[in-house]
Amino acid sequence: WMIKVFLYGFKVKRGDMVWALGFESAFPLLMASKIKGFKLCFDDADRFSMLVKNRYLRFCIKVLEVFTSRTVYKHIIPSFERYSFKSNSFYLVTNVPSKDILQVAKYIYDQKDWKEFGLTININGWLSRSRGIAIALKICDRLKGYDIGFIIAGKLDCEEAILLSQRDNVQYLGEVSNEEALASYYASDLVFTYYDPISEINRYAASNKWGDALKTGVGILVNKEIITAQKLIDQGVAIGLTFDDIEGLLSEIKTLSVDEKRLADIKKRALYVGEDFPYFDSSIEKIFTTN
């Protein structure tokens, strides 16, 4: 892949700007840019070295990541917590939706019928065990008989996800577009964002769901081992518990289902905090319009 990308770089014209997704594309294109003279934006959605288990290979990749970051025109990152080094090329783009996508989502929400519950929890995206779906299934079953329901959207990637989608207190939307998934936030009170902390990249997650929640006024459920979620917990827009604390999670959900004022305060706070984050399209536009 890296060889193919490097060779592709010779097709780029001098002075053009290239957007490279991931280190595995950015590094070979950086080498090509030294010859061809084009600008390079390194979009680092998932830090590559955190996915490498061999410690010697990881060390080598980390060295090359630092070199790439400090040499490209812009290094697009979703959070600073993932990086133990500084770079003048860092450009923070928080994972929040674009303004026009939100408008489409609101329209979809207004046109669709939604199951109504006293409290609704949203679970969307990659529905796998590493994203806490087994935990979600347990709390769903334990909450049977309460006026608490779930909206689920995304790929059912494990047995627990399939079982969860079939529960009576669940509205499963299927594998839907980004706009349709975002529309479901307007019908929700909380979004479930659990990540198995055994994985390093999970402990430094920069979830799109957090930005979606802040722009739609939805509270966040997150396991507090996630380092990047601590600020959201401190700001009062996220409720953080340890990954395996099912009883604590159940207690928080039950409490919020009857404490309308506290739930409303969390949702209002989410919108307030969300005002500090520019829409995705606005952040990206500045890269191309600022010298």
Coordinates of C-alpha atoms in Angstrom, one line a residue:
W1 CA 0.0 0.0 0.0
M2 CA 2.7 2.5 1.0
I3 CA 4.6 1.8 -2.2
K4 CA 1.5 2.4 -4.3
V5 CA 0.7 5.6 -2.5
F6 CA 4.3 6.8 -2.9
L7 CA 4.1 6.2 -6.6
Y8 CA 0.7 7.9 -6.8
G9 CA 2.3 11.0 -5.3
F10 CA 4.2 11.6 -8.5
K11 CA 0.9 12.3 -10.3
V12 CA 0.2 15.2 -8.0
K13 CA 0.9 18.7 -9.4
R14 CA 3.3 21.0 -7.7
G15 CA 1.4 23.4 -5.4
D16 CA -1.6 21.2 -5.0
M17 CA -2.9 20.1 -1.6
V18 CA -3.3 16.4 -0.8
W19 CA -5.4 15.0 2.0
A20 CA -3.9 11.8 3.4
L21 CA -6.0 9.6 5.7
G22 CA -3.8 7.8 8.2
F23 CA 0.0 7.5 8.7
E24 CA 0.2 4.6 6.2
S25 CA -0.8 7.1 3.5
A26 CA 0.7 10.3 4.9
F27 CA 4.3 9.1 5.3
P28 CA 4.8 7.8 1.7
L29 CA 3.1 10.9 0.3
L30 CA 5.3 13.1 2.4
M31 CA 8.3 11.5 0.8
A32 CA 6.8 12.1 -2.7
S33 CA 6.0 15.7 -1.8
K34 CA 9.6 16.4 -1.1
I35 CA 10.2 15.7 -4.8
K36 CA 7.0 17.0 -6.3
G37 CA 6.5 20.1 -4.1
F38 CA 2.8 19.7 -3.1
K39 CA 1.2 20.5 0.3
L40 CA 0.1 17.6 2.5
C41 CA -2.6 17.4 5.2
F42 CA -2.1 14.4 7.4
D43 CA -5.6 13.4 8.7
D44 CA -4.8 11.2 11.7
A45 CA -8.2 9.8 12.8
D46 CA -6.7 6.8 14.5
R47 CA -3.1 7.0 15.6
F48 CA -1.4 4.1 13.7
S49 CA 1.3 3.3 16.3
M50 CA -1.4 2.6 18.9
L51 CA -2.6 -0.3 16.8
V52 CA 0.8 -2.0 16.5
K53 CA 1.5 -4.5 19.3
N54 CA 5.2 -5.3 18.5
R55 CA 7.1 -2.9 20.7
Y56 CA 10.1 -2.5 18.4
L57 CA 8.0 -1.9 15.3
R58 CA 5.8 0.5 17.4
F59 CA 8.9 2.5 18.4
C60 CA 10.0 2.8 14.8
I61 CA 6.5 3.9 13.7
K62 CA 6.3 6.5 16.5
V63 CA 9.6 8.0 15.4
L64 CA 8.3 8.3 11.8
E65 CA 4.9 9.7 13.1
V66 CA 6.8 12.5 14.9
F67 CA 8.8 13.2 11.7
T68 CA 5.7 13.2 9.5
S69 CA 3.7 15.4 11.9
R70 CA 6.4 18.1 12.1
T71 CA 7.0 18.1 8.4
V72 CA 3.6 18.1 6.8
Y73 CA 1.6 21.3 6.1
K74 CA -1.2 20.3 8.6
H75 CA -1.5 17.4 11.0
I76 CA -5.3 17.0 11.6
I77 CA -6.0 15.5 15.0
P78 CA -9.2 14.9 16.9
S79 CA -7.6 15.4 20.4
F80 CA -4.3 16.3 21.9
E81 CA -4.3 13.5 24.5
R82 CA -3.1 10.9 22.1
Y83 CA 0.2 12.6 21.5
S84 CA 3.2 12.8 23.8
F85 CA 5.1 15.3 21.6
K86 CA 4.5 18.8 20.3
S87 CA 4.2 19.8 16.6
N88 CA 3.6 23.2 15.0
S89 CA 1.6 21.4 12.4
F90 CA -1.1 20.2 14.8
Y91 CA -4.6 21.3 13.8
L92 CA -7.4 20.3 16.1
V93 CA -10.7 19.3 14.4
T94 CA -13.1 18.0 17.0
N95 CA -15.4 15.2 15.8
V96 CA -18.6 17.2 15.5
P97 CA -21.1 17.1 12.6
S98 CA -21.4 19.7 9.8
K99 CA -24.1 22.2 10.1
D100 CA -25.9 21.1 6.9
I101 CA -25.8 17.5 8.0
L102 CA -27.5 18.5 11.3
Q103 CA -30.2 20.3 9.3
V104 CA -30.9 17.2 7.2
A105 CA -30.9 15.0 10.4
K106 CA -33.5 17.3 12.0
Y107 CA -35.7 17.0 9.0
I108 CA -35.5 13.2 9.0
Y109 CA -36.3 13.2 12.7
D110 CA -39.4 15.3 12.1
Q111 CA -40.7 12.9 9.4
K112 CA -40.1 9.6 11.2
D113 CA -42.1 7.8 13.9
W114 CA -40.2 7.1 17.1
K115 CA -41.0 4.8 20.0
E116 CA -41.6 6.9 23.0
F117 CA -40.2 6.2 26.4
G118 CA -39.7 8.1 29.6
L119 CA -36.0 8.0 28.9
T120 CA -34.3 6.9 25.7
I121 CA -30.7 5.7 25.3
N122 CA -29.0 5.9 21.9
I123 CA -26.5 3.2 20.8
N124 CA -25.1 3.6 17.3
G125 CA -22.1 2.9 15.1
W126 CA -20.0 -0.2 15.3
L127 CA -22.0 -2.5 17.5
S128 CA -19.4 -4.9 18.8
R129 CA -18.1 -6.3 22.1
S130 CA -15.2 -3.9 22.2
R131 CA -17.8 -1.1 22.2
G132 CA -19.6 -2.4 25.3
I133 CA -22.5 -4.1 23.6
A134 CA -22.5 -7.0 26.0
I135 CA -23.0 -4.5 28.8
A136 CA -25.7 -2.7 26.8
L137 CA -27.6 -6.0 26.5
K138 CA -27.4 -6.7 30.2
I139 CA -28.7 -3.3 31.2
C140 CA -31.4 -3.5 28.6
D141 CA -32.6 -6.8 30.0
R142 CA -32.4 -5.5 33.6
L143 CA -34.4 -2.4 32.7
K144 CA -37.3 -4.4 31.3
G145 CA -40.5 -3.2 32.9
Y146 CA -39.2 0.4 33.3
D147 CA -40.2 3.2 31.1
I148 CA -36.7 3.2 29.5
G149 CA -36.0 2.3 25.9
F150 CA -33.2 2.2 23.4
I151 CA -32.7 3.4 19.8
I152 CA -30.0 1.4 18.0
A153 CA -28.4 2.0 14.6
G154 CA -25.4 0.4 13.0
K155 CA -23.8 -2.9 12.1
L156 CA -24.7 -5.9 14.3
D157 CA -21.2 -7.3 14.7
C158 CA -21.7 -9.8 17.6
E159 CA -24.3 -12.1 19.0
E160 CA -25.1 -9.7 21.8
A161 CA -25.8 -6.9 19.3
I162 CA -28.2 -9.2 17.4
L163 CA -30.0 -10.1 20.6
L164 CA -30.2 -6.5 21.7
S165 CA -31.8 -5.4 18.4
Q166 CA -34.6 -8.0 19.0
R167 CA -35.7 -6.7 22.5
D168 CA -39.1 -5.2 22.9
N169 CA -37.8 -2.0 24.4
V170 CA -35.5 -1.4 21.5
Q171 CA -36.1 0.4 18.2
Y172 CA -33.5 -0.9 15.7
L173 CA -33.1 1.3 12.7
G174 CA -30.7 -1.0 10.8
E175 CA -27.5 0.1 9.0
V176 CA -28.4 3.7 8.1
S177 CA -26.8 6.8 6.7
N178 CA -24.9 9.3 8.9
E179 CA -27.9 11.7 8.6
E180 CA -30.4 9.0 9.7
A181 CA -28.2 8.0 12.6
L182 CA -27.8 11.6 13.7
A183 CA -31.6 12.1 13.4
S184 CA -32.1 9.5 16.2
Y185 CA -30.3 11.8 18.6
Y186 CA -33.2 14.2 18.6
A187 CA -35.4 11.3 19.8
S188 CA -32.9 10.4 22.6
D189 CA -31.8 11.6 26.0
L190 CA -28.5 9.8 26.4
V191 CA -25.9 8.2 24.1
F192 CA -24.0 5.1 25.1
T193 CA -20.3 5.3 24.4
Y194 CA -18.4 2.5 26.1
Y195 CA -15.0 1.4 24.9
D196 CA -13.2 -1.7 26.2
P197 CA -10.1 -0.1 28.0
I198 CA -7.9 -3.1 27.4
S199 CA -7.1 -1.5 24.0
E200 CA -4.8 1.5 24.1
I201 CA -6.5 3.2 21.1
N202 CA -9.9 2.8 23.0
R203 CA -8.5 4.6 26.0
Y204 CA -7.8 7.5 23.8
A205 CA -11.0 7.4 21.8
A206 CA -12.3 10.6 20.1
S207 CA -15.8 9.4 19.5
N208 CA -18.0 11.1 16.8
K209 CA -20.9 10.3 19.2
W210 CA -19.6 12.9 21.7
G211 CA -19.7 15.7 19.1
D212 CA -23.1 14.5 17.9
A213 CA -24.4 14.6 21.4
L214 CA -23.0 18.1 22.1
K215 CA -24.6 19.5 19.0
T216 CA -28.0 17.8 19.5
G217 CA -28.3 18.3 23.3
V218 CA -27.9 14.7 24.5
G219 CA -26.2 13.5 27.6
I220 CA -23.3 11.0 27.4
L221 CA -22.7 7.6 29.1
V222 CA -19.0 6.7 29.0
N223 CA -16.6 4.4 30.9
K224 CA -14.2 6.6 32.8
E225 CA -11.1 4.7 31.8
I226 CA -11.3 6.7 28.6
I227 CA -8.8 9.4 29.2
T228 CA -10.2 11.7 26.5
A229 CA -13.6 11.6 28.1
Q230 CA -12.5 13.1 31.4
K231 CA -13.1 16.7 30.3
L232 CA -16.7 15.8 29.3
I233 CA -17.2 14.2 32.7
D234 CA -15.8 17.3 34.5
Q235 CA -18.0 19.6 32.4
G236 CA -21.1 17.7 33.6
V237 CA -22.3 16.5 30.2
A238 CA -21.1 12.9 30.6
I239 CA -21.6 10.3 33.3
G240 CA -18.5 8.2 33.8
L241 CA -18.4 4.8 35.5
T242 CA -15.9 2.0 35.2
F243 CA -16.3 -0.4 32.3
D244 CA -17.6 -3.3 34.4
D245 CA -19.7 -1.4 36.9
I246 CA -23.1 -2.5 35.6
E247 CA -24.8 -1.9 38.9
G248 CA -23.6 1.7 39.0
L249 CA -24.7 2.2 35.4
L250 CA -28.2 0.8 36.1
S251 CA -28.5 3.1 39.2
E252 CA -27.5 6.2 37.2
I253 CA -30.0 5.4 34.4
K254 CA -32.9 4.7 36.8
T255 CA -32.2 7.9 38.7
L256 CA -32.2 10.0 35.6
S257 CA -35.4 8.4 34.4
V258 CA -37.2 9.9 37.4
D259 CA -35.1 13.0 38.0
E260 CA -36.4 15.1 35.1
K261 CA -34.6 18.2 36.3
R262 CA -31.2 16.6 36.4
L263 CA -31.6 15.0 33.0
A264 CA -32.8 18.3 31.5
D265 CA -29.7 20.1 33.1
I266 CA -27.3 17.6 31.5
K267 CA -28.9 18.0 28.1
K268 CA -28.9 21.8 28.4
R269 CA -25.3 21.7 29.5
A270 CA -24.4 19.5 26.5
L271 CA -25.8 22.2 24.1
Y272 CA -24.0 24.9 26.0
V273 CA -20.6 23.1 25.8
G274 CA -21.3 22.3 22.2
E275 CA -21.3 26.0 21.3
D276 CA -17.5 26.0 21.9
F277 CA -16.9 23.6 19.1
P278 CA -17.1 24.8 15.5
Y279 CA -19.0 22.7 13.0
F280 CA -16.8 20.2 11.1
D281 CA -17.2 21.9 7.7
S282 CA -16.1 25.3 9.2
S283 CA -13.0 23.7 10.7
I284 CA -12.0 22.1 7.5
E285 CA -12.7 25.2 5.4
K286 CA -10.2 27.2 7.4
I287 CA -7.4 24.9 6.3
F288 CA -8.0 25.8 2.7
T289 CA -8.6 29.5 3.2
T290 CA -5.8 30.3 5.7
N291 CA -2.2 30.7 4.6

